[in-house]
Short mmCIF file of C-alpha atoms in Angstrom, two decimals:
data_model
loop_
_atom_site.label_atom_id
_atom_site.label_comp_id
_atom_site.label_asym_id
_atom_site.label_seq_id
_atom_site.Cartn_x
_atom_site.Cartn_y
_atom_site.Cartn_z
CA UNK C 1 21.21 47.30 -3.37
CA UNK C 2 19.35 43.95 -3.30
CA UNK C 3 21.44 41.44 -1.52
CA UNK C 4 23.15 38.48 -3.43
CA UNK C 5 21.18 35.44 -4.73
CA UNK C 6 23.00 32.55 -2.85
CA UNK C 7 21.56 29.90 0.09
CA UNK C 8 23.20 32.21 2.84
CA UNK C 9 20.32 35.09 1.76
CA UNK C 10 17.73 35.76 4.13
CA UNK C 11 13.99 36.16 3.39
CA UNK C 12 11.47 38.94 4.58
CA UNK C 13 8.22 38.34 4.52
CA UNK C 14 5.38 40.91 2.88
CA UNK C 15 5.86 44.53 3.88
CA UNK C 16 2.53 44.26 5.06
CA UNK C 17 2.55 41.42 7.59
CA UNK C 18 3.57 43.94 10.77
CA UNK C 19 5.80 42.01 12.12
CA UNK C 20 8.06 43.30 14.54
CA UNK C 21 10.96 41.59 12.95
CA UNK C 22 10.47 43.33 9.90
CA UNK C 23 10.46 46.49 10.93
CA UNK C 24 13.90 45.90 12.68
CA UNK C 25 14.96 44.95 9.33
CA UNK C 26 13.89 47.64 7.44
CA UNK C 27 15.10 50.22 9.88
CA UNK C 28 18.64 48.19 9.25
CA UNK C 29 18.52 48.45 5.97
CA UNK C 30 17.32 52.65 6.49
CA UNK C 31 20.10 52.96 9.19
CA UNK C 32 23.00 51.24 6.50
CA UNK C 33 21.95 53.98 4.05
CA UNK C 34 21.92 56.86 6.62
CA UNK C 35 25.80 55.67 8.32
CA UNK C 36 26.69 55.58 4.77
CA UNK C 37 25.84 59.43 4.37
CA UNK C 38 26.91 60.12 7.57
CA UNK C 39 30.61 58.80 7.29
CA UNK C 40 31.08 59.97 3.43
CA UNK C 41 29.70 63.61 4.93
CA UNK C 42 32.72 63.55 7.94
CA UNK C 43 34.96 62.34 5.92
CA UNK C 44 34.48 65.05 3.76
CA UNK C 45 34.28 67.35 6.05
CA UNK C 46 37.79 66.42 7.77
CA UNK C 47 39.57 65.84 4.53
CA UNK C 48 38.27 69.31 3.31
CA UNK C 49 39.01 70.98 7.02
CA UNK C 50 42.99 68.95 7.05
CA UNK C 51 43.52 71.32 3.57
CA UNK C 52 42.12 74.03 5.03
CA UNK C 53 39.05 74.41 2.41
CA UNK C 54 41.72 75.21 0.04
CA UNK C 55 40.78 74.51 -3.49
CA UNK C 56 44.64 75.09 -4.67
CA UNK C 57 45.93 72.46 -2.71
CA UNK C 58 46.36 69.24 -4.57
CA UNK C 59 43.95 66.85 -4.10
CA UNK C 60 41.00 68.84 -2.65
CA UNK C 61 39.31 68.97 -5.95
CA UNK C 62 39.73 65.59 -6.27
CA UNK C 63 38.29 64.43 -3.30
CA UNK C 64 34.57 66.73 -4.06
CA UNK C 65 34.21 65.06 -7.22
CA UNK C 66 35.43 61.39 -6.07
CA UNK C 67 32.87 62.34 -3.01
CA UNK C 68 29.95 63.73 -5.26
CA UNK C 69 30.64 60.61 -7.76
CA UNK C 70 30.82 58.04 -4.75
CA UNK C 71 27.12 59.76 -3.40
CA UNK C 72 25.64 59.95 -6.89
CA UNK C 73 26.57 55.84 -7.18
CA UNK C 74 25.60 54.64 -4.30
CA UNK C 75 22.54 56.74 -4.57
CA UNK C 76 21.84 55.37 -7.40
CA UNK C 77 21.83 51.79 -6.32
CA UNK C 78 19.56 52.07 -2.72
CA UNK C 79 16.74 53.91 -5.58
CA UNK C 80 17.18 50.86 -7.63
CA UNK C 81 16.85 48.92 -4.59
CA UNK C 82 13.75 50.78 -3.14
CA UNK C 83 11.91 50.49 -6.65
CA UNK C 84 12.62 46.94 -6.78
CA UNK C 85 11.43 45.94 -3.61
CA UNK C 86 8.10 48.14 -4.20
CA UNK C 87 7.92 46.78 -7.48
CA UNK C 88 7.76 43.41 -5.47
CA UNK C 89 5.63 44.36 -3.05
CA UNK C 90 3.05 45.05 -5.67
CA UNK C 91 3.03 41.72 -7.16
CA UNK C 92 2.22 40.12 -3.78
CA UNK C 93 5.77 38.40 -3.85
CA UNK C 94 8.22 38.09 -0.75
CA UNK C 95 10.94 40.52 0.04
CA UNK C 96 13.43 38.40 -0.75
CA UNK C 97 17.49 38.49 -0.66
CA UNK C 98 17.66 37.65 -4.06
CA UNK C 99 18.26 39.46 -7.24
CA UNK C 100 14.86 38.69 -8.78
CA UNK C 101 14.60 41.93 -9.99
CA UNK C 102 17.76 43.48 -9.97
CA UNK C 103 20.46 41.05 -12.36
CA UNK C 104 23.61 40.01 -10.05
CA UNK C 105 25.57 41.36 -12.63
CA UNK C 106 24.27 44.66 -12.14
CA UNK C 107 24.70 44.89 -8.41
CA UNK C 108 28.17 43.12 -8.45
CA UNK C 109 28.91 45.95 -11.08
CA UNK C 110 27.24 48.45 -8.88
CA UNK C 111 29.39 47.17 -6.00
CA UNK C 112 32.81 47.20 -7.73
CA UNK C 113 32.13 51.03 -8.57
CA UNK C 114 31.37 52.10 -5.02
CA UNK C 115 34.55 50.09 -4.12
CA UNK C 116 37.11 51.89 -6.76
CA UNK C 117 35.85 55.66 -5.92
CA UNK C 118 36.23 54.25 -2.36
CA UNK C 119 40.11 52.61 -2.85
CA UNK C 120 40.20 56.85 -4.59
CA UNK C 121 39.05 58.44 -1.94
CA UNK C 122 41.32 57.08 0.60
CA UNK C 123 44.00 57.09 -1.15
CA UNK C 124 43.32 61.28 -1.52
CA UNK C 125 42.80 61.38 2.70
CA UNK C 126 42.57 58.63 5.52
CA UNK C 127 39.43 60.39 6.97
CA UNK C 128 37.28 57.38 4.02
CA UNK C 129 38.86 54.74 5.60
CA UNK C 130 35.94 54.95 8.19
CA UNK C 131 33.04 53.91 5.10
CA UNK C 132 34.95 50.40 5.76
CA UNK C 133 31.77 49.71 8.03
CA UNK C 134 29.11 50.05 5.35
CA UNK C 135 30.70 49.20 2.73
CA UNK C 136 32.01 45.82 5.08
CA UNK C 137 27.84 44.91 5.28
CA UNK C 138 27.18 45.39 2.08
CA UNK C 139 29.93 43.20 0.99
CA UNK C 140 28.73 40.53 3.31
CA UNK C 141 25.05 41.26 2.18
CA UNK C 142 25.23 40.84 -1.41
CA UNK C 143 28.14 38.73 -2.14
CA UNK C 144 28.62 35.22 -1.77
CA UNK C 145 29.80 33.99 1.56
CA UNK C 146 33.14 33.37 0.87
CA UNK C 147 33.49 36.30 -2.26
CA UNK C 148 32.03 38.13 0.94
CA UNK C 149 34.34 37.81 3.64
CA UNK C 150 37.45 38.25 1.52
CA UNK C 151 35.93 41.29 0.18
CA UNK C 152 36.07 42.59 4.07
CA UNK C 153 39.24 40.93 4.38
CA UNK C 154 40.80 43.09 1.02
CA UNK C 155 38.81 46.39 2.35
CA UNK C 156 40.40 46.41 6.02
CA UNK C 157 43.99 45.70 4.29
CA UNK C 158 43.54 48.54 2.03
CA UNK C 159 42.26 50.70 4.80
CA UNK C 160 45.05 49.82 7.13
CA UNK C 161 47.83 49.81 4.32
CA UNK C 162 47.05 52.59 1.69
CA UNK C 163 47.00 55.25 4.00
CA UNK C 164 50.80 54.36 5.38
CA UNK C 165 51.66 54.78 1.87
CA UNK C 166 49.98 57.92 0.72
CA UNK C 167 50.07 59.69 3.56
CA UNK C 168 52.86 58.50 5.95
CA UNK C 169 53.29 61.61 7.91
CA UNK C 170 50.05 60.69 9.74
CA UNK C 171 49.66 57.22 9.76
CA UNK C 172 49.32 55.65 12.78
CA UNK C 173 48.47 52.16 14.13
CA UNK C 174 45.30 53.01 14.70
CA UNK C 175 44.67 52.98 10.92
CA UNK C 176 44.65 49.46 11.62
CA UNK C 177 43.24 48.66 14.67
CA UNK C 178 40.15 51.10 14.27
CA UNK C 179 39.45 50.14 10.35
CA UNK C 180 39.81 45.99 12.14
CA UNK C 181 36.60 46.41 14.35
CA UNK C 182 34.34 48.30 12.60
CA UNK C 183 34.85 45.15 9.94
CA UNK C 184 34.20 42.78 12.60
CA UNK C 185 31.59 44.83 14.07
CA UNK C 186 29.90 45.14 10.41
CA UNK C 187 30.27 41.36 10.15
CA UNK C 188 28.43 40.54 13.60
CA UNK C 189 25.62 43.17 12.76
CA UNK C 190 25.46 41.21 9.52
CA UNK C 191 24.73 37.90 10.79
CA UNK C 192 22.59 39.08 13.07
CA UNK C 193 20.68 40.80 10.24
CA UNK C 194 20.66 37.22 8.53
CA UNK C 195 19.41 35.77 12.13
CA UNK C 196 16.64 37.96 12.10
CA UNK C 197 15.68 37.33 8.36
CA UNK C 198 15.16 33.58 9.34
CA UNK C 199 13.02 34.01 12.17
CA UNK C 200 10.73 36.13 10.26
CA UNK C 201 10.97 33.42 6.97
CA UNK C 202 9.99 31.11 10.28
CA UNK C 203 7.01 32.97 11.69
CA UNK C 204 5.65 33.70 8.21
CA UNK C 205 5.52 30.38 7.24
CA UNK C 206 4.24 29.76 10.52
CA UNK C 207 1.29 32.06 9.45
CA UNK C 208 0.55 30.97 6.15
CA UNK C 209 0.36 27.73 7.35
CA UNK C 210 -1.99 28.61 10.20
CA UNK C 211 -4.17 30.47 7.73
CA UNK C 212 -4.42 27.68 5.55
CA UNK C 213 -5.53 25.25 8.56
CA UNK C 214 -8.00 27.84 9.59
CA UNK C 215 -9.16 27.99 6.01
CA UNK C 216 -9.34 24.05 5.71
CA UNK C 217 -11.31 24.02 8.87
CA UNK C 218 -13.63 26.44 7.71
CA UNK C 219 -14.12 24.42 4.90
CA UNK C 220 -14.73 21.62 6.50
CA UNK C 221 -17.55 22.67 8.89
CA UNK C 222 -19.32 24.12 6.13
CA UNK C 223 -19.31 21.00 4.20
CA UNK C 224 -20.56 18.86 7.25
CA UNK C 225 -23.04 21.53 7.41
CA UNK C 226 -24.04 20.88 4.18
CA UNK C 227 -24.26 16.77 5.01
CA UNK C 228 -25.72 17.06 8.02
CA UNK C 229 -28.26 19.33 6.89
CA UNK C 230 -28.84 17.19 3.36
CA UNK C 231 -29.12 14.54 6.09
CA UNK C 232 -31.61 16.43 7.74
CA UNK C 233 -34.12 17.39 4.98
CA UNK C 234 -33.93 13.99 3.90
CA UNK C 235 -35.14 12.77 6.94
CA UNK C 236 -38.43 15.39 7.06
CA UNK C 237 -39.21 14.26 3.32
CA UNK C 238 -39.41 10.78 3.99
CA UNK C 239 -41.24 11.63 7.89
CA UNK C 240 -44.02 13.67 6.16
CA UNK C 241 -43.86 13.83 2.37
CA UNK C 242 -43.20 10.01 1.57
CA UNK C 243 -45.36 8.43 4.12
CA UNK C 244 -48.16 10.59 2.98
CA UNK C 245 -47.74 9.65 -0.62
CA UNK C 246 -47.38 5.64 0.95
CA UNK C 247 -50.89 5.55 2.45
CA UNK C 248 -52.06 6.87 -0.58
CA UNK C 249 -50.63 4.10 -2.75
CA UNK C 250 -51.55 1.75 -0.12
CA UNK C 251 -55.46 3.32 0.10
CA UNK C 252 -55.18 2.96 -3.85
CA UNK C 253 -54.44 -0.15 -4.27
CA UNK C 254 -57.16 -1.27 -1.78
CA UNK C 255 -59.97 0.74 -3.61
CA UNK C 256 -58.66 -0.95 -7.03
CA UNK C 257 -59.54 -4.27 -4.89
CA UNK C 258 -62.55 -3.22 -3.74
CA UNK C 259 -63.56 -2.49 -7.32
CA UNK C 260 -62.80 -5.56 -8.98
CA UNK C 261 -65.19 -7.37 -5.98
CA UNK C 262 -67.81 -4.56 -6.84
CA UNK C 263 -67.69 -3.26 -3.33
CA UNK C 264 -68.65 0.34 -4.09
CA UNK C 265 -69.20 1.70 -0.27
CA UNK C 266 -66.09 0.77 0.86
CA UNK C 267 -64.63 2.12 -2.33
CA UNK C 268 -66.13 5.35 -1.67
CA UNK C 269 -65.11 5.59 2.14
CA UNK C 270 -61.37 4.74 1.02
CA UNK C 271 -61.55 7.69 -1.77
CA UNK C 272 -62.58 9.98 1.00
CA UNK C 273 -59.35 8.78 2.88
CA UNK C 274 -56.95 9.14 -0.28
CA UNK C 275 -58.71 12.85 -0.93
CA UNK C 276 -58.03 13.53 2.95
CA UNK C 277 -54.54 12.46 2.88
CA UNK C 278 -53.63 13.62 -0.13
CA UNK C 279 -54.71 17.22 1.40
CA UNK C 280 -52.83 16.52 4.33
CA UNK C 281 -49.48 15.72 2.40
CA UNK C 282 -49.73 18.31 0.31
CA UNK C 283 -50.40 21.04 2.90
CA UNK C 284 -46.92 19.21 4.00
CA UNK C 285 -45.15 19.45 1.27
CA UNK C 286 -46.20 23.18 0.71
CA UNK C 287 -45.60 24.02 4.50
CA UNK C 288 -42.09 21.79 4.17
CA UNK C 289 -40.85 23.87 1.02
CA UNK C 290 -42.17 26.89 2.77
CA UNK C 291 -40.15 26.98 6.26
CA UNK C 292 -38.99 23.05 6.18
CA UNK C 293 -41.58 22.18 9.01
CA UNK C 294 -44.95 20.06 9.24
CA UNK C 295 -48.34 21.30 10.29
CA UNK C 296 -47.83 19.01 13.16
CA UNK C 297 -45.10 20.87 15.02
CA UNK C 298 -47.00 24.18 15.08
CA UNK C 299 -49.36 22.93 17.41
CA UNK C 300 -48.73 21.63 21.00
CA UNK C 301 -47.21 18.43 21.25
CA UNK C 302 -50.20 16.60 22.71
CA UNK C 303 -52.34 17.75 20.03
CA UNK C 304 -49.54 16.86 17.23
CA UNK C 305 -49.40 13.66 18.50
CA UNK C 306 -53.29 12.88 18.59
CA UNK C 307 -53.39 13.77 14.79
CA UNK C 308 -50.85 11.14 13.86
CA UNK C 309 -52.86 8.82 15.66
CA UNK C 310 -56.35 9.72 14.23
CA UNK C 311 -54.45 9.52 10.62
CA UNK C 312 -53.32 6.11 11.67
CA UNK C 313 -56.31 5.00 12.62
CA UNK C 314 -58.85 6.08 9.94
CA UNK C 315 -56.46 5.19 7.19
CA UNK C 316 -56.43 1.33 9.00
CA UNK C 317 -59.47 1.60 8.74
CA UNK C 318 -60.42 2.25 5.08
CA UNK C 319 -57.56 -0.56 4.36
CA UNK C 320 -60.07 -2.91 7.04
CA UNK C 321 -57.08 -3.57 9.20
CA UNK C 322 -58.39 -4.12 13.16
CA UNK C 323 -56.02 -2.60 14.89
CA UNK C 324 -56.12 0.13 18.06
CA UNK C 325 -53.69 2.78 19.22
CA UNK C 326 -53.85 4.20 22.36
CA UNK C 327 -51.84 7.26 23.66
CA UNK C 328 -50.76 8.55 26.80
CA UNK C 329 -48.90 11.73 26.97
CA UNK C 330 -48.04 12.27 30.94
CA UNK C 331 -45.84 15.57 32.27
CA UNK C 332 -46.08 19.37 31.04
CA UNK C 333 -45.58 19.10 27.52
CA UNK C 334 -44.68 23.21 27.76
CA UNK C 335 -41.19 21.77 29.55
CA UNK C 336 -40.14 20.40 26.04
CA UNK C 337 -38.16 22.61 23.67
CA UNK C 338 -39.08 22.71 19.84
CA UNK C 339 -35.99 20.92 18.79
CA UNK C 340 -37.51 17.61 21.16
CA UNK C 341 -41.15 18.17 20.39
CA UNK C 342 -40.23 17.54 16.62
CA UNK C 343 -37.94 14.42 17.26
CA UNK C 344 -40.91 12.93 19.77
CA UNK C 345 -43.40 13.70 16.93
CA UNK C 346 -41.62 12.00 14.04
CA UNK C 347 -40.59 9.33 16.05
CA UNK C 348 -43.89 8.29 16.66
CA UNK C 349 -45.09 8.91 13.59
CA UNK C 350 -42.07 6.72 11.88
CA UNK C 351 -43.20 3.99 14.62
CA UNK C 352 -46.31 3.76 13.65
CA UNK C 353 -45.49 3.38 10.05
CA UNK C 354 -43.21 1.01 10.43
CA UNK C 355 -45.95 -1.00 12.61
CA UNK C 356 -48.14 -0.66 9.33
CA UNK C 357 -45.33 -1.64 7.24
CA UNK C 358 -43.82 -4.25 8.33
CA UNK C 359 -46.26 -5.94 11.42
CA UNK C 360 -49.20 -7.73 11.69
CA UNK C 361 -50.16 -5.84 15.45
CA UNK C 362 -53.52 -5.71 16.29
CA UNK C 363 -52.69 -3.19 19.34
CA UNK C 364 -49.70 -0.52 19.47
CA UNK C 365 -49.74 1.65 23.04
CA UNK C 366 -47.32 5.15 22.51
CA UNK C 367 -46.25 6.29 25.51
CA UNK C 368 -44.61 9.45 25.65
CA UNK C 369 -43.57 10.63 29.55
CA UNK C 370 -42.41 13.95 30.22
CA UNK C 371 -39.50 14.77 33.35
CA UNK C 372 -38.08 17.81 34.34
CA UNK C 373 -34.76 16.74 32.67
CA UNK C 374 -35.69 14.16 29.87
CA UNK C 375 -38.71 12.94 27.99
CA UNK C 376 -38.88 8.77 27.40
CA UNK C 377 -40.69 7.73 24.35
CA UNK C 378 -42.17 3.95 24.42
CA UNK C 379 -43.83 2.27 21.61
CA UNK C 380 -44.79 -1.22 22.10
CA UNK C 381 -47.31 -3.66 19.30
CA UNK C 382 -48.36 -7.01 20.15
CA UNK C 383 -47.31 -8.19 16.10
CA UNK C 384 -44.59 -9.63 14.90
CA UNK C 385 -42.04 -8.49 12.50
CA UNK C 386 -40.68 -9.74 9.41
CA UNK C 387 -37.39 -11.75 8.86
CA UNK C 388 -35.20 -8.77 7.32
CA UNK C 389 -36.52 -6.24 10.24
CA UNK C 390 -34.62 -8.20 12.80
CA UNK C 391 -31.65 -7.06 11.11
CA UNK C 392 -30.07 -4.21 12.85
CA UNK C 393 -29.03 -2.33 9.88
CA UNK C 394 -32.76 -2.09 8.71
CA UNK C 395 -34.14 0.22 6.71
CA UNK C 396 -34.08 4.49 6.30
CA UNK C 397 -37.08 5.05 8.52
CA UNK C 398 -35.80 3.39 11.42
CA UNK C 399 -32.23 4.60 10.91
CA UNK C 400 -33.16 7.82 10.63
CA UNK C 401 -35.28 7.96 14.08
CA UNK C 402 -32.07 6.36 15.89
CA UNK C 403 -29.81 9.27 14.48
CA UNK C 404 -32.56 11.97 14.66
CA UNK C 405 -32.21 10.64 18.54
CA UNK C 406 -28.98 10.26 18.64
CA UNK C 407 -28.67 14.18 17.55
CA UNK C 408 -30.24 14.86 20.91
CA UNK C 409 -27.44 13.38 22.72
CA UNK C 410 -30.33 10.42 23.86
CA UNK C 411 -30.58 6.75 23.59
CA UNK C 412 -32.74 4.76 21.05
CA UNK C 413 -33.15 0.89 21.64
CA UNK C 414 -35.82 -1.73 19.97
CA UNK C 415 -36.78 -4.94 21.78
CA UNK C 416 -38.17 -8.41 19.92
CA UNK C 417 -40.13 -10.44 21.80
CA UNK C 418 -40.58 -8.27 25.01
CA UNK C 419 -44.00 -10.43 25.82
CA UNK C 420 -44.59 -14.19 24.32
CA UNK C 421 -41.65 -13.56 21.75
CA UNK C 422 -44.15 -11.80 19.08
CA UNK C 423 -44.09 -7.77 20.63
CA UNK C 424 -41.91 -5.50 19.51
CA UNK C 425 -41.22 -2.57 21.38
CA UNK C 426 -39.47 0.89 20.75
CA UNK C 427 -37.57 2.84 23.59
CA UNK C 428 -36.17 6.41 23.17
CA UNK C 429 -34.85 8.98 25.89
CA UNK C 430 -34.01 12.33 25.47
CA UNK C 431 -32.45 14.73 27.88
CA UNK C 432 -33.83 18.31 27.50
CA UNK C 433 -30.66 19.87 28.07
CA UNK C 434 -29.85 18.39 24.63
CA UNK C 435 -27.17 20.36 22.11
CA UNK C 436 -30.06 21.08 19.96
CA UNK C 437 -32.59 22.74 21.91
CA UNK C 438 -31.23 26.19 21.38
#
């Protein structure tokens, strides 16, 4: 029968966990059942064998029919038990020792039946005194504590006294003693049953609540996958998409100048520009939506890096800016990992915005020197910047180079005033054993 709805009960986890411990408990609960058949068969047997399988002696009929009626109860309970627990099962819910299917009434009824045919039977022959041992842990396993233990208490007395008066020609002391320890023996198993059904309430909670870290976890890498890589594609709009679309405004804005003096030739040459860049970006924004990467980066890093300077330099050029870049790419460039090529190429490319945004340079060198285990980036203006760019919290394009470095495990630093207090110079270093270049 399910056992009794108190805080003494003991709680299994799901039949499907495979624990160890619950295994132990169910073959328990398997072995309770099969002492139970055991004992009522022997006792049977013996009482049957004392009378000499005589049917005309009083009391033999008696004790078939108690016998049948005590196997056809207590069979009925364990199948009430077994469907209740499956029934359980089903519904995902724990194994537990309380009566959440089965009402306490019914089992306490259940229990008082098996416990009268019982109190019968040994009152017909001593040989049932011996079911004192199940009937002891089931006592203890569905009763309240206390109900419990006086209910083992009551069973070894009538076990140890009833017989005396019944059957007095054979009653002996060991009707006492023997009935005694299997009812302290039943009690001992019991606790130990209870012992066991906390440890496993232990380690499944112990599981559930390492499945729901793991689960958080999970959960939590995939969102700062998400950020990082929202972070990310943020970073290659405003490196290719946005800074395209800014020279054109820029190379606009001039021509609309250039109009209103009635400079035609120069308005022409800075329409070429706009058409030229406005290819450009959108061969950028196609190639970005397409595999989120810039024409640059699919050809060698030198090469990359010579484009974004030609760019600079013709669209200074239609604005009628004087101003010169020069760069020097030293070291094998085939030592540098596609990860590092495309943080050395939109650094310098963000550099050299920034150099048209915000300073009045006349010169900007790019130096980019390639070691066998790190690559230094230097960009260095003669200009001046404004007020709000000496602020180290400045804007997107410059944060986002620092942390696009700062992915690579390397270093990003800007100097004011390296030469005469007016330069402004850009240092980056990058190891090429960096986490990304896998």
């Amino acid at each position: 029968m399910t056992p009794r709805p108190n805080a003494h009960s003991t709680t299994s986890p799901p039949a499907d966990t495979g624990s160890g411990l619950h295994h132990i408990l169910v073959m328990l609960r398997v072995s309770l059942h099969v002492t139970f058949a055991f004992l009522l068969s022997v006792a049977l047997i013996q009482a049957l064998a004392a009378r000499e399988f005589s049917f005309t002696q009083p009391g033999t009929l008696g004790i078939v029919v108690f016998t049948a009626l005590l196997a056809g109860i207590y069979l009925v309970g364990t199948t009430w038990e077994n469907r209740s627990l499956a029934s359980q099962a089903k519904l995902g819910s724990q194994l537990s020792s309380t009566t959440s299917s089965a009402p306490r009434r019914l089992t306490t009824v259940w229990l008082a039946a098996v416990s009268i045919v019982w109190v019968a039977l040994v009152a017909l022959s001593p040989s049932f005194v011996w079911l004192l041992f199940p009937l002891a842990f089931l006592y203890l396993h569905i009763l309240p504590l206390g109900v419990s233990i006086f209910a083992v208490i009551f069973g070894w007395g009538v076990a140890g006294i009833l017989p005396a008066l019944t059957h007095p020609e054979s009653w002996s002391l060991a009707h006492v003693i023997g009935p005694g320890i299997g009812s302290v023996f039943a009690t001992a198993v019991y606790f130990l049953y209870r012992a066991l059904g906390r440890e496993i309430d232990h380690h499944a909670q112990i599981a559930q609540q390492l499945r729901a870290a793991q689960a958080e976890l999970a959960e939590s890498e995939h969102q700062a996958g998400r950020l990082e890589e929202r972070e990310r594609l943020s970073r290659e709009i405003h490196d290719t998409v946005a800074q395209g679309l800014s020279s054109i405004v820029l190379l606009a804005r001039a021509a609309q100048a250039q109009l209103s003096s009635g400079t035609t030739d120069a308005v022409a040459e800075q329409l070429k520009v706009i058409a030229r860049q406005g290819q450009a970006s959108l061969s950028e924004a196609r190639r970005f939506v397409r595999d989120l990467a810039s024409p640059d980066l699919g050809d060698p890093l030198p090469r990359a890096l010579e484009r974004i300077i030609d760019r600079a330099q013709e669209r200074d050029t239609a604005l009628g800016i004087a101003r010169t870049f020069t760069l020097e790419v030293t070291g094998d460039a085939n030592l540098v990992p596609e990860p590092v090529s495309r943080a050395i190429v939109r650094t310098v490319q963000e550099a050299i915005s920034n150099i048209h945004k915000h300073s009045n340079a006349t010169k900007a060198v790019i130096t980019v020197s390639i070691w066998e285990d790190e690559v230094l980036i230097d960009v260095m203006d003669n200009g001046t910047l404004d007020t709000d760019t000496h602020n180290p919290n400045f804007g997107f394009g410059l944060s986002g180079m620092r942390q696009r470095i700062v992915d690579l495990n390397g270093t990003f630093a800007i100097e004011f005033g390296v030469h005469d207090h007016t330069s402004v110079s850009i240092n980056c270093k990058i190891p090429l054993t960096s986490r990304r270049d896998d």
